[in-house]
Amino acid sequence: SQTIHQWPATLVQPVGSPLSLECTVEGTSNPNLYWYRQAAGRGLQLLFYSIGIDQISSEVPQNLSASRPQDRQFILSSKKLLLSDSGFYLCAWTGADNSPLHFGNGTRLTVT
Amino acid sequence: SQQGEEDPQALSIQEGENATMNCSYKTSINNLQWYRQNSGRGLVHLILIRSNEREKHSGRLRVTLDTSKKSSSLLITASRAADTASYFCATDQNNAGNMLTFGGGTRLMVKP
């Protein structure tokens, strides 16, 4: 069966520090991969999606970047965090277009 | 911008009552999906309804879709305290099947 791993679960980082959040998927190949951010009590904002290795699309201009160095690995990064980067970050995958998304358990990032 | 908008934003009911949540969207779609999120966790897919379908059932869940009004509803019958969660609709904006846009969600509280 397919599983998605996302870590860490919580993270507290000072302003100006770098960020690296990792997401890996098991039990499937060539998934579509996604990074979403959720502000407290709000909906999800799509940050990045990827349909293949090194194929990344960005949905909003921001302080973040994403990379997909391997088929089932998706990394969210920042060189210098801002206070506004605080939020709940969710990784998700799907096996095909127009199919349900499967989410990880999220990373709660607090930038202080 | 958000494609789907749910209402109400918050709903509080007694156990055993039915809960109805609505979602409106703006563009043409291939499908509309409903997800559930427990506090501090990832989203879990509940049901997917395609644009050529009008109603779909899954256990105590009933979803309707009216493409002429660009709206959908999620009905949870005979609610239980364990149904307490946030519920989100998601659509593929402009038929972009590999990209889902989520609404702001409805926070449902079911009192025992």
GROMACS .gro file of C-alpha atoms in nm:
model
  224
    1SER     CA    1   0.000   0.000   0.000
    2GLN     CA    2   0.105   0.359  -0.054
    3THR     CA    3   0.223   0.579   0.232
    4ILE     CA    4   0.345   0.934   0.259
    5HIS     CA    5   0.596   1.054   0.516
    6GLN     CA    6   0.646   1.413   0.610
    7TRP     CA    7   0.887   1.548   0.867
    8PRO     CA    8   0.944   1.708   1.104
    9ALA     CA    9   0.602   1.736   1.265
   10THR     CA   10   0.682   2.066   1.432
   11LEU     CA   11   0.958   2.317   1.380
   12VAL     CA   12   1.051   2.647   1.544
   13GLN     CA   13   1.300   2.855   1.350
   14PRO     CA   14   1.433   3.208   1.391
   15VAL     CA   15   1.381   3.472   1.124
   16GLY     CA   16   1.656   3.457   0.865
   17SER     CA   17   1.738   3.091   0.918
   18PRO     CA   18   1.717   2.831   0.638
   19LEU     CA   19   1.443   2.574   0.602
   20SER     CA   20   1.423   2.224   0.463
   21LEU     CA   21   1.108   2.014   0.488
   22GLU     CA   22   1.107   1.669   0.336
   23CYS     CA   23   0.832   1.453   0.201
   24THR     CA   24   0.864   1.099   0.067
   25VAL     CA   25   0.610   0.865  -0.084
   26GLU     CA   26   0.628   0.486  -0.077
   27GLY     CA   27   0.446   0.221  -0.274
   28THR     CA   28   0.389   0.413  -0.597
   29SER     CA   29   0.591   0.545  -0.887
   30ASN     CA   30   0.581   0.873  -1.078
   31PRO     CA   31   0.332   1.042  -0.846
   32ASN     CA   32   0.220   1.402  -0.879
   33LEU     CA   33   0.352   1.577  -0.569
   34TYR     CA   34   0.226   1.891  -0.399
   35TRP     CA   35   0.316   2.137  -0.125
   36TYR     CA   36   0.032   2.329   0.037
   37ARG     CA   37   0.037   2.584   0.317
   38GLN     CA   38  -0.249   2.639   0.558
   39ALA     CA   39  -0.282   2.946   0.777
   40ALA     CA   40  -0.456   2.897   1.112
   41GLY     CA   41  -0.827   2.829   1.063
   42ARG     CA   42  -0.805   2.878   0.689
   43GLY     CA   43  -0.806   2.682   0.368
   44LEU     CA   44  -0.510   2.545   0.178
   45GLN     CA   45  -0.292   2.747  -0.054
   46LEU     CA   46  -0.109   2.557  -0.326
   47LEU     CA   47   0.260   2.646  -0.323
   48PHE     CA   48   0.425   2.400  -0.562
   49TYR     CA   49   0.338   2.094  -0.763
   50SER     CA   50   0.551   1.850  -0.956
   51ILE     CA   51   0.463   1.598  -1.224
   52GLY     CA   52   0.814   1.448  -1.243
   53ILE     CA   53   1.176   1.468  -1.137
   54ASP     CA   54   1.306   1.824  -1.160
   55GLN     CA   55   0.968   1.941  -1.296
   56ILE     CA   56   0.837   2.198  -1.049
   57SER     CA   57   0.562   2.452  -1.096
   58SER     CA   58   0.519   2.742  -0.856
   59GLU     CA   59   0.177   2.885  -0.794
   60VAL     CA   60   0.258   3.196  -0.594
   61PRO     CA   61   0.562   3.421  -0.573
   62GLN     CA   62   0.723   3.371  -0.237
   63ASN     CA   63   1.024   3.318  -0.023
   64LEU     CA   64   1.017   2.942  -0.073
   65SER     CA   65   1.144   2.696  -0.331
   66ALA     CA   66   1.084   2.328  -0.401
   67SER     CA   67   1.292   2.050  -0.547
   68ARG     CA   68   1.231   1.692  -0.652
   69PRO     CA   69   1.567   1.520  -0.670
   70GLN     CA   70   1.413   1.171  -0.681
   71ASP     CA   71   1.084   1.034  -0.811
   72ARG     CA   72   0.923   1.001  -0.467
   73GLN     CA   73   1.097   1.279  -0.278
   74PHE     CA   74   0.975   1.638  -0.259
   75ILE     CA   75   1.161   1.903  -0.061
   76LEU     CA   76   1.046   2.249   0.043
   77SER     CA   77   1.323   2.498   0.118
   78SER     CA   78   1.401   2.854   0.206
   79LYS     CA   79   1.732   3.033   0.233
   80LYS     CA   80   1.603   3.291   0.483
   81LEU     CA   81   1.275   3.249   0.666
   82LEU     CA   82   1.034   3.537   0.722
   83LEU     CA   83   0.777   3.571   0.999
   84SER     CA   84   0.507   3.536   0.734
   85ASP     CA   85   0.637   3.187   0.647
   86SER     CA   86   0.481   3.052   0.966
   87GLY     CA   87   0.202   2.805   0.901
   88PHE     CA   88   0.103   2.445   0.857
   89TYR     CA   89   0.276   2.285   0.557
   90LEU     CA   90   0.119   1.984   0.395
   91CYS     CA   91   0.266   1.750   0.137
   92ALA     CA   92   0.035   1.545  -0.081
   93TRP     CA   93   0.049   1.304  -0.372
   94THR     CA   94  -0.181   1.166  -0.636
   95GLY     CA   95  -0.137   0.886  -0.884
   96ALA     CA   96  -0.312   1.055  -1.174
   97ASP     CA   97  -0.492   1.369  -1.278
   98ASN     CA   98  -0.848   1.404  -1.149
   99SER     CA   99  -0.778   1.161  -0.866
  100PRO     CA  100  -0.795   1.213  -0.488
  101LEU     CA  101  -0.500   1.365  -0.305
  102HIS     CA  102  -0.332   1.175  -0.023
  103PHE     CA  103  -0.189   1.401   0.244
  104GLY     CA  104   0.092   1.369   0.493
  105ASN     CA  105   0.036   1.469   0.854
  106GLY     CA  106   0.188   1.812   0.802
  107THR     CA  107   0.464   2.023   0.954
  108ARG     CA  108   0.374   2.309   1.183
  109LEU     CA  109   0.636   2.579   1.128
  110THR     CA  110   0.669   2.871   1.365
  111VAL     CA  111   0.911   3.146   1.267
  112THR     CA  112   1.011   3.358   1.566
  113SER     CA  113  -0.749   3.305  -0.533
  114GLN     CA  114  -0.975   3.048  -0.378
  115GLN     CA  115  -1.184   2.850  -0.619
  116GLY     CA  116  -1.422   2.695  -0.370
  117GLU     CA  117  -1.598   2.879  -0.094
  118GLU     CA  118  -1.774   2.683   0.176
  119ASP     CA  119  -2.057   2.798   0.392
  120PRO     CA  120  -2.121   2.812   0.670
  121GLN     CA  121  -1.772   2.879   0.803
  122ALA     CA  122  -1.869   2.712   1.128
  123LEU     CA  123  -2.153   2.478   1.224
  124SER     CA  124  -2.248   2.341   1.565
  125ILE     CA  125  -2.507   2.065   1.599
  126GLN     CA  126  -2.619   1.796   1.840
  127GLU     CA  127  -2.527   1.434   1.793
  128GLY     CA  128  -2.786   1.258   1.579
  129GLU     CA  129  -2.873   1.568   1.375
  130ASN     CA  130  -2.784   1.610   1.009
  131ALA     CA  131  -2.510   1.849   0.898
  132THR     CA  132  -2.518   2.024   0.562
  133MET     CA  133  -2.224   2.213   0.419
  134ASN     CA  134  -2.221   2.400   0.091
  135CYS     CA  135  -1.950   2.485  -0.159
  136SER     CA  136  -1.953   2.729  -0.448
  137TYR     CA  137  -1.693   2.757  -0.721
  138LYS     CA  138  -1.622   2.982  -1.016
  139THR     CA  139  -1.482   2.799  -1.318
  140SER     CA  140  -1.557   2.484  -1.515
  141ILE     CA  141  -1.445   2.164  -1.347
  142ASN     CA  142  -1.384   1.796  -1.416
  143ASN     CA  143  -1.469   1.695  -1.063
  144LEU     CA  144  -1.529   1.824  -0.713
  145GLN     CA  145  -1.390   1.657  -0.405
  146TRP     CA  146  -1.465   1.677  -0.034
  147TYR     CA  147  -1.200   1.631   0.234
  148ARG     CA  148  -1.202   1.613   0.610
  149GLN     CA  149  -0.933   1.746   0.844
  150ASN     CA  150  -0.902   1.670   1.211
  151SER     CA  151  -0.731   1.943   1.409
  152GLY     CA  152  -0.358   1.956   1.343
  153ARG     CA  153  -0.361   1.670   1.094
  154GLY     CA  154  -0.350   1.618   0.721
  155LEU     CA  155  -0.661   1.609   0.505
  156VAL     CA  156  -0.840   1.285   0.431
  157HIS     CA  157  -1.031   1.234   0.109
  158LEU     CA  158  -1.402   1.161   0.158
  159ILE     CA  159  -1.570   1.157  -0.180
  160LEU     CA  160  -1.520   1.263  -0.541
  161ILE     CA  161  -1.807   1.358  -0.770
  162ARG     CA  162  -1.751   1.404  -1.141
  163SER     CA  163  -1.897   1.690  -1.340
  164ASN     CA  164  -2.143   1.459  -1.515
  165GLU     CA  165  -2.277   1.323  -1.184
  166ARG     CA  166  -2.548   1.490  -0.978
  167GLU     CA  167  -2.543   1.290  -0.656
  168LYS     CA  168  -2.318   1.043  -0.482
  169HIS     CA  169  -2.341   0.849  -0.158
  170SER     CA  170  -2.082   0.696   0.069
  171GLY     CA  171  -2.207   0.558   0.400
  172ARG     CA  172  -2.359   0.850   0.594
  173LEU     CA  173  -2.228   1.100   0.338
  174ARG     CA  174  -2.433   1.239   0.053
  175VAL     CA  175  -2.284   1.481  -0.199
  176THR     CA  176  -2.473   1.671  -0.464
  177LEU     CA  177  -2.336   1.873  -0.753
  178ASP     CA  178  -2.515   2.138  -0.955
  179THR     CA  179  -2.286   2.251  -1.236
  180SER     CA  180  -2.538   2.507  -1.361
  181LYS     CA  181  -2.517   2.685  -1.024
  182LYS     CA  182  -2.153   2.593  -0.971
  183SER     CA  183  -2.231   2.456  -0.629
  184SER     CA  184  -2.209   2.139  -0.425
  185SER     CA  185  -2.336   2.025  -0.089
  186LEU     CA  186  -2.213   1.768   0.161
  187LEU     CA  187  -2.470   1.612   0.391
  188ILE     CA  188  -2.365   1.407   0.691
  189THR     CA  189  -2.662   1.217   0.829
  190ALA     CA  190  -2.705   1.102   1.190
  191SER     CA  191  -2.395   1.290   1.299
  192ARG     CA  192  -2.163   1.162   1.569
  193ALA     CA  193  -1.920   1.341   1.799
  194ALA     CA  194  -1.640   1.179   1.598
  195ASP     CA  195  -1.755   1.375   1.291
  196THR     CA  196  -1.620   1.691   1.455
  197ALA     CA  197  -1.362   1.825   1.209
  198SER     CA  198  -1.313   2.077   0.931
  199TYR     CA  199  -1.454   1.991   0.590
  200PHE     CA  200  -1.316   2.128   0.264
  201CYS     CA  201  -1.427   2.117  -0.094
  202ALA     CA  202  -1.170   2.116  -0.371
  203THR     CA  203  -1.197   2.161  -0.745
  204ASP     CA  204  -0.968   2.140  -1.043
  205GLN     CA  205  -0.973   2.499  -1.155
  206ASN     CA  206  -1.035   2.541  -1.528
  207ASN     CA  207  -1.020   2.164  -1.578
  208ALA     CA  208  -0.656   2.149  -1.464
  209GLY     CA  209  -0.684   1.791  -1.347
  210ASN     CA  210  -0.345   1.786  -1.180
  211MET     CA  211  -0.412   2.088  -0.962
  212LEU     CA  212  -0.674   2.118  -0.689
  213THR     CA  213  -0.787   2.444  -0.535
  214PHE     CA  214  -0.938   2.429  -0.187
  215GLY     CA  215  -1.199   2.642  -0.020
  216GLY     CA  216  -1.172   2.792   0.327
  217GLY     CA  217  -1.356   2.503   0.492
  218THR     CA  218  -1.645   2.454   0.731
  219ARG     CA  219  -1.561   2.381   1.095
  220LEU     CA  220  -1.815   2.130   1.221
  221MET     CA  221  -1.868   2.064   1.588
  222VAL     CA  222  -2.096   1.780   1.690
  223LYS     CA  223  -2.192   1.795   2.056
  224PRO     CA  224  -2.253   1.466   2.237
   0.00000   0.00000   0.00000
